[in-house]
Amino acid sequence: GAGVSQSPSNKVTEKGKDVELRCDPISGHTALYWYRQSLGQGLEFLIYFQGNSAPDKSGLPSDRFSAERTGGSVSTLTIQRTQQEDSAVYLCASSSHWTEGYTFGSGTRLTVV
Amino acid sequence: KNEVEQSPQNLTAQEGEFITINCSYSVGISALHWLQQHPGGGIVSLFMLSSGKKKHGRLIATINIQEKHSSLHITASHPRDSAVYICAVRERGGSQGNLIFGKGTKLSVKP
């Protein structure tokens, strides 16, 4: 596609429910990144996929968070048993090479009520 | 103390002014990014650099590895440059995606 596509753009969920956030990177981009931006907070790293290598999961805040990337393309970020502190904008980005800048998606705004 | 500090936090300028945004960091890095976040929330990657200087249009980014400092300059500023500018670093030895972000500099350019 022309850019990084994220869905849904907005998600309101009840506390305790599971949610899945989707990211379609630019075709051919081998690197995919998830970040989140909480209200009043800066951006923080969540997880990074590079090709077929094991992902860097060191930014995931708890074991309620998980992510997978199927076929080296689409990625899904899953948050189980959502809490109010999970409310944030979840951003996905991709790049073709480690020397290249990143292309960001428009984000998914998650609100846990 | 934050590992990535930006200054100023807020900046108001008149159209046409030369603007400088600063980023200081306390860790050894392998790369530094400058990002632009528009009021609608979308993020654009402006520069990724590990040494020296890069220029794109009216934007110039410089980095001094020894001093652990980077600057983003905007020449002939325009109201459409109004955005939050974010500095992020990749710590040396860290993975490509594991960036440490500054809190951003909010720039407002008045016509």
CSV table of C-alpha atoms in Angstrom, one decimal:
chain,number,residue,atom,x,y,z
A,1,GLY,CA,0.0,0.0,0.0
A,2,ALA,CA,0.9,3.7,-0.2
A,3,GLY,CA,1.4,4.0,3.5
A,4,VAL,CA,1.2,2.3,6.9
A,5,SER,CA,-2.4,1.4,7.6
A,6,GLN,CA,-3.8,0.9,11.1
A,7,SER,CA,-7.2,-0.3,12.2
A,8,PRO,CA,-9.4,0.5,13.9
A,9,SER,CA,-8.7,4.3,14.1
A,10,ASN,CA,-10.6,4.5,17.3
A,11,LYS,CA,-11.6,1.8,19.8
A,12,VAL,CA,-13.6,2.1,23.0
A,13,THR,CA,-13.6,-0.9,25.2
A,14,GLU,CA,-14.7,-1.9,28.6
A,15,LYS,CA,-12.2,-2.6,31.3
A,16,GLY,CA,-11.3,-6.3,31.3
A,17,LYS,CA,-12.1,-6.9,27.6
A,18,ASP,CA,-9.4,-8.0,25.1
A,19,VAL,CA,-8.6,-5.9,22.1
A,20,GLU,CA,-6.7,-6.4,18.9
A,21,LEU,CA,-5.1,-3.6,17.0
A,22,ARG,CA,-3.9,-4.2,13.4
A,23,CYS,CA,-1.1,-2.7,11.4
A,24,ASP,CA,-0.5,-3.1,7.6
A,25,PRO,CA,3.1,-1.9,6.9
A,26,ILE,CA,4.3,-0.6,3.5
A,27,SER,CA,4.8,-3.5,1.2
A,28,GLY,CA,8.4,-4.7,1.2
A,29,HIS,CA,9.3,-3.1,4.5
A,30,THR,CA,11.0,-5.8,6.6
A,31,ALA,CA,11.0,-3.8,9.9
A,32,LEU,CA,7.8,-3.1,11.8
A,33,TYR,CA,7.6,-1.2,15.1
A,34,TRP,CA,4.8,-0.6,17.7
A,35,TYR,CA,4.9,2.4,20.0
A,36,ARG,CA,2.3,4.1,22.2
A,37,GLN,CA,1.6,7.6,23.3
A,38,SER,CA,-0.3,8.1,26.5
A,39,LEU,CA,-2.1,11.4,27.3
A,40,GLY,CA,0.4,13.8,28.6
A,41,GLN,CA,3.2,11.3,28.2
A,42,GLY,CA,5.8,10.9,25.5
A,43,LEU,CA,6.1,8.1,23.0
A,44,GLU,CA,7.3,4.8,24.3
A,45,PHE,CA,8.6,1.7,22.5
A,46,LEU,CA,6.6,-1.5,22.7
A,47,ILE,CA,7.9,-4.1,20.2
A,48,TYR,CA,10.0,-4.4,17.1
A,49,PHE,CA,9.9,-7.0,14.3
A,50,GLN,CA,12.7,-7.5,11.8
A,51,GLY,CA,12.2,-10.0,9.0
A,52,ASN,CA,12.2,-13.6,10.4
A,53,SER,CA,14.3,-12.7,13.4
A,54,ALA,CA,12.9,-13.0,17.0
A,55,PRO,CA,11.1,-9.8,17.9
A,56,ASP,CA,12.4,-7.4,20.5
A,57,LYS,CA,9.7,-7.5,23.1
A,58,SER,CA,11.5,-5.5,25.7
A,59,GLY,CA,9.1,-2.6,25.7
A,60,LEU,CA,5.9,-4.5,26.4
A,61,PRO,CA,4.7,-3.2,29.7
A,62,SER,CA,3.1,-6.4,31.0
A,63,ASP,CA,2.3,-10.0,30.0
A,64,ARG,CA,-1.2,-8.8,29.0
A,65,PHE,CA,0.4,-7.4,25.9
A,66,SER,CA,1.5,-9.5,23.0
A,67,ALA,CA,2.1,-9.0,19.3
A,68,GLU,CA,2.6,-11.2,16.2
A,69,ARG,CA,3.5,-10.6,12.7
A,70,THR,CA,2.2,-13.1,10.1
A,71,GLY,CA,4.0,-13.8,6.9
A,72,GLY,CA,6.4,-10.9,7.5
A,73,SER,CA,3.7,-8.4,6.8
A,74,VAL,CA,0.6,-7.7,8.8
A,75,SER,CA,1.0,-7.3,12.6
A,76,THR,CA,-1.5,-7.6,15.4
A,77,LEU,CA,-1.1,-6.1,18.8
A,78,THR,CA,-3.3,-7.8,21.4
A,79,ILE,CA,-4.0,-6.4,24.9
A,80,GLN,CA,-5.8,-8.8,27.2
A,81,ARG,CA,-7.9,-7.8,30.2
A,82,THR,CA,-7.6,-4.1,29.3
A,83,GLN,CA,-7.1,-1.6,32.1
A,84,GLN,CA,-7.7,2.1,32.1
A,85,GLU,CA,-4.0,2.8,32.1
A,86,ASP,CA,-3.9,1.1,28.7
A,87,SER,CA,-5.7,4.1,27.2
A,88,ALA,CA,-3.4,5.6,24.7
A,89,VAL,CA,-2.7,6.1,21.0
A,90,TYR,CA,-1.0,3.0,19.6
A,91,LEU,CA,1.3,3.8,16.7
A,92,CYS,CA,2.8,1.4,14.2
A,93,ALA,CA,5.7,2.2,11.9
A,94,SER,CA,7.7,0.4,9.3
A,95,SER,CA,11.0,0.8,7.4
A,96,SER,CA,12.8,-1.0,4.7
A,97,HIS,CA,16.3,-0.9,6.2
A,98,TRP,CA,17.9,0.1,9.4
A,99,THR,CA,19.5,3.1,7.8
A,100,GLU,CA,16.1,4.4,6.6
A,101,GLY,CA,13.7,6.6,8.4
A,102,TYR,CA,10.4,5.2,9.6
A,103,THR,CA,6.9,5.7,8.1
A,104,PHE,CA,4.3,6.0,10.7
A,105,GLY,CA,0.6,5.0,10.6
A,106,SER,CA,-2.1,7.3,11.8
A,107,GLY,CA,-2.5,5.3,15.0
A,108,THR,CA,-5.3,3.6,16.9
A,109,ARG,CA,-6.8,5.7,19.8
A,110,LEU,CA,-7.7,3.2,22.5
A,111,THR,CA,-10.0,4.3,25.3
A,112,VAL,CA,-10.7,1.9,28.1
A,113,VAL,CA,-13.8,2.8,30.1
B,1,LYS,CA,16.6,12.7,34.9
B,2,ASN,CA,15.3,11.9,31.4
B,3,GLU,CA,17.7,10.3,29.1
B,4,VAL,CA,16.6,12.6,26.2
B,5,GLU,CA,16.0,16.2,27.0
B,6,GLN,CA,14.6,18.7,24.6
B,7,SER,CA,14.6,22.5,24.8
B,8,PRO,CA,12.6,24.6,24.6
B,9,GLN,CA,9.4,22.8,25.6
B,10,ASN,CA,7.4,25.5,23.8
B,11,LEU,CA,8.4,28.0,21.1
B,12,THR,CA,6.5,30.7,19.4
B,13,ALA,CA,7.9,32.4,16.4
B,14,GLN,CA,7.0,34.9,13.7
B,15,GLU,CA,6.8,33.7,10.1
B,16,GLY,CA,10.2,34.0,8.5
B,17,GLU,CA,12.2,33.5,11.7
B,18,PHE,CA,15.1,31.1,12.0
B,19,ILE,CA,14.2,28.4,14.5
B,20,THR,CA,16.5,26.1,16.5
B,21,ILE,CA,15.3,23.2,18.7
B,22,ASN,CA,17.8,21.4,20.8
B,23,CYS,CA,18.1,17.8,22.0
B,24,SER,CA,20.6,16.5,24.6
B,25,TYR,CA,21.0,12.9,25.6
B,26,SER,CA,22.9,11.0,28.2
B,27,VAL,CA,23.4,7.6,26.7
B,28,GLY,CA,25.7,6.3,24.0
B,29,ILE,CA,23.8,6.1,20.8
B,30,SER,CA,23.9,4.6,17.3
B,31,ALA,CA,21.3,6.9,15.7
B,32,LEU,CA,19.2,9.9,16.4
B,33,HIS,CA,15.8,10.6,14.9
B,34,TRP,CA,13.9,13.9,14.5
B,35,LEU,CA,10.1,13.4,14.1
B,36,GLN,CA,7.3,15.9,13.4
B,37,GLN,CA,3.9,15.4,14.9
B,38,HIS,CA,1.1,17.6,13.5
B,39,PRO,CA,-1.9,18.8,15.5
B,40,GLY,CA,-4.0,15.9,14.1
B,41,GLY,CA,-1.6,13.5,15.6
B,42,GLY,CA,0.2,12.1,12.5
B,43,ILE,CA,3.9,11.6,12.8
B,44,VAL,CA,6.4,12.1,10.1
B,45,SER,CA,10.0,11.0,10.2
B,46,LEU,CA,12.2,14.0,9.3
B,47,PHE,CA,15.7,12.8,9.8
B,48,MET,CA,17.7,9.9,11.0
B,49,LEU,CA,21.4,10.7,11.6
B,50,SER,CA,24.4,9.2,13.3
B,51,SER,CA,27.0,11.9,12.5
B,52,GLY,CA,27.4,15.3,10.9
B,53,LYS,CA,24.6,17.1,9.3
B,54,LYS,CA,21.6,16.5,7.0
B,55,LYS,CA,19.5,19.0,5.1
B,56,HIS,CA,16.0,18.6,3.5
B,57,GLY,CA,14.4,21.7,2.1
B,58,ARG,CA,14.2,24.3,4.9
B,59,LEU,CA,15.1,21.8,7.6
B,60,ILE,CA,18.6,21.1,8.8
B,61,ALA,CA,19.6,18.6,11.5
B,62,THR,CA,23.0,18.4,13.1
B,63,ILE,CA,24.5,16.1,15.6
B,64,ASN,CA,27.7,16.3,17.8
B,65,ILE,CA,28.3,12.8,19.1
B,66,GLN,CA,31.1,13.9,21.5
B,67,GLU,CA,28.8,16.5,23.1
B,68,LYS,CA,25.8,14.2,23.0
B,69,HIS,CA,23.7,17.0,21.4
B,70,SER,CA,21.6,17.5,18.3
B,71,SER,CA,19.9,20.5,16.8
B,72,LEU,CA,17.0,20.9,14.4
B,73,HIS,CA,17.0,24.1,12.5
B,74,ILE,CA,14.1,25.6,10.4
B,75,THR,CA,14.9,28.4,8.1
B,76,ALA,CA,12.3,30.9,6.8
B,77,SER,CA,9.7,29.4,9.2
B,78,HIS,CA,6.1,29.2,8.0
B,79,PRO,CA,2.8,28.7,9.9
B,80,ARG,CA,2.6,25.2,8.4
B,81,ASP,CA,5.7,24.3,10.4
B,82,SER,CA,3.6,24.5,13.5
B,83,ALA,CA,3.8,21.1,15.1
B,84,VAL,CA,5.5,19.1,17.9
B,85,TYR,CA,9.1,18.2,17.1
B,86,ILE,CA,10.3,15.0,18.8
B,87,CYS,CA,13.9,13.8,19.2
B,88,ALA,CA,14.5,10.1,19.7
B,89,VAL,CA,17.7,8.1,20.1
B,90,ARG,CA,18.6,4.5,19.5
B,91,GLU,CA,20.9,3.5,22.4
B,92,ARG,CA,24.1,1.8,21.3
B,93,GLY,CA,23.7,-1.9,21.5
B,94,GLY,CA,20.0,-1.6,21.5
B,95,SER,CA,17.7,-2.9,18.8
B,96,GLN,CA,16.8,-0.8,15.8
B,97,GLY,CA,13.3,-0.2,17.1
B,98,ASN,CA,14.0,0.5,20.7
B,99,LEU,CA,14.0,4.2,20.7
B,100,ILE,CA,14.1,6.6,23.7
B,101,PHE,CA,12.0,9.6,23.0
B,102,GLY,CA,12.2,13.2,24.2
B,103,LYS,CA,9.0,14.9,25.4
B,104,GLY,CA,8.8,17.1,22.3
B,105,THR,CA,9.0,20.8,21.5
B,106,LYS,CA,5.8,22.5,20.6
B,107,LEU,CA,6.4,25.0,17.9
B,108,SER,CA,3.8,27.7,16.9
B,109,VAL,CA,4.6,29.9,13.9
B,110,LYS,CA,2.5,33.0,13.7
B,111,PRO,CA,1.7,34.7,10.4
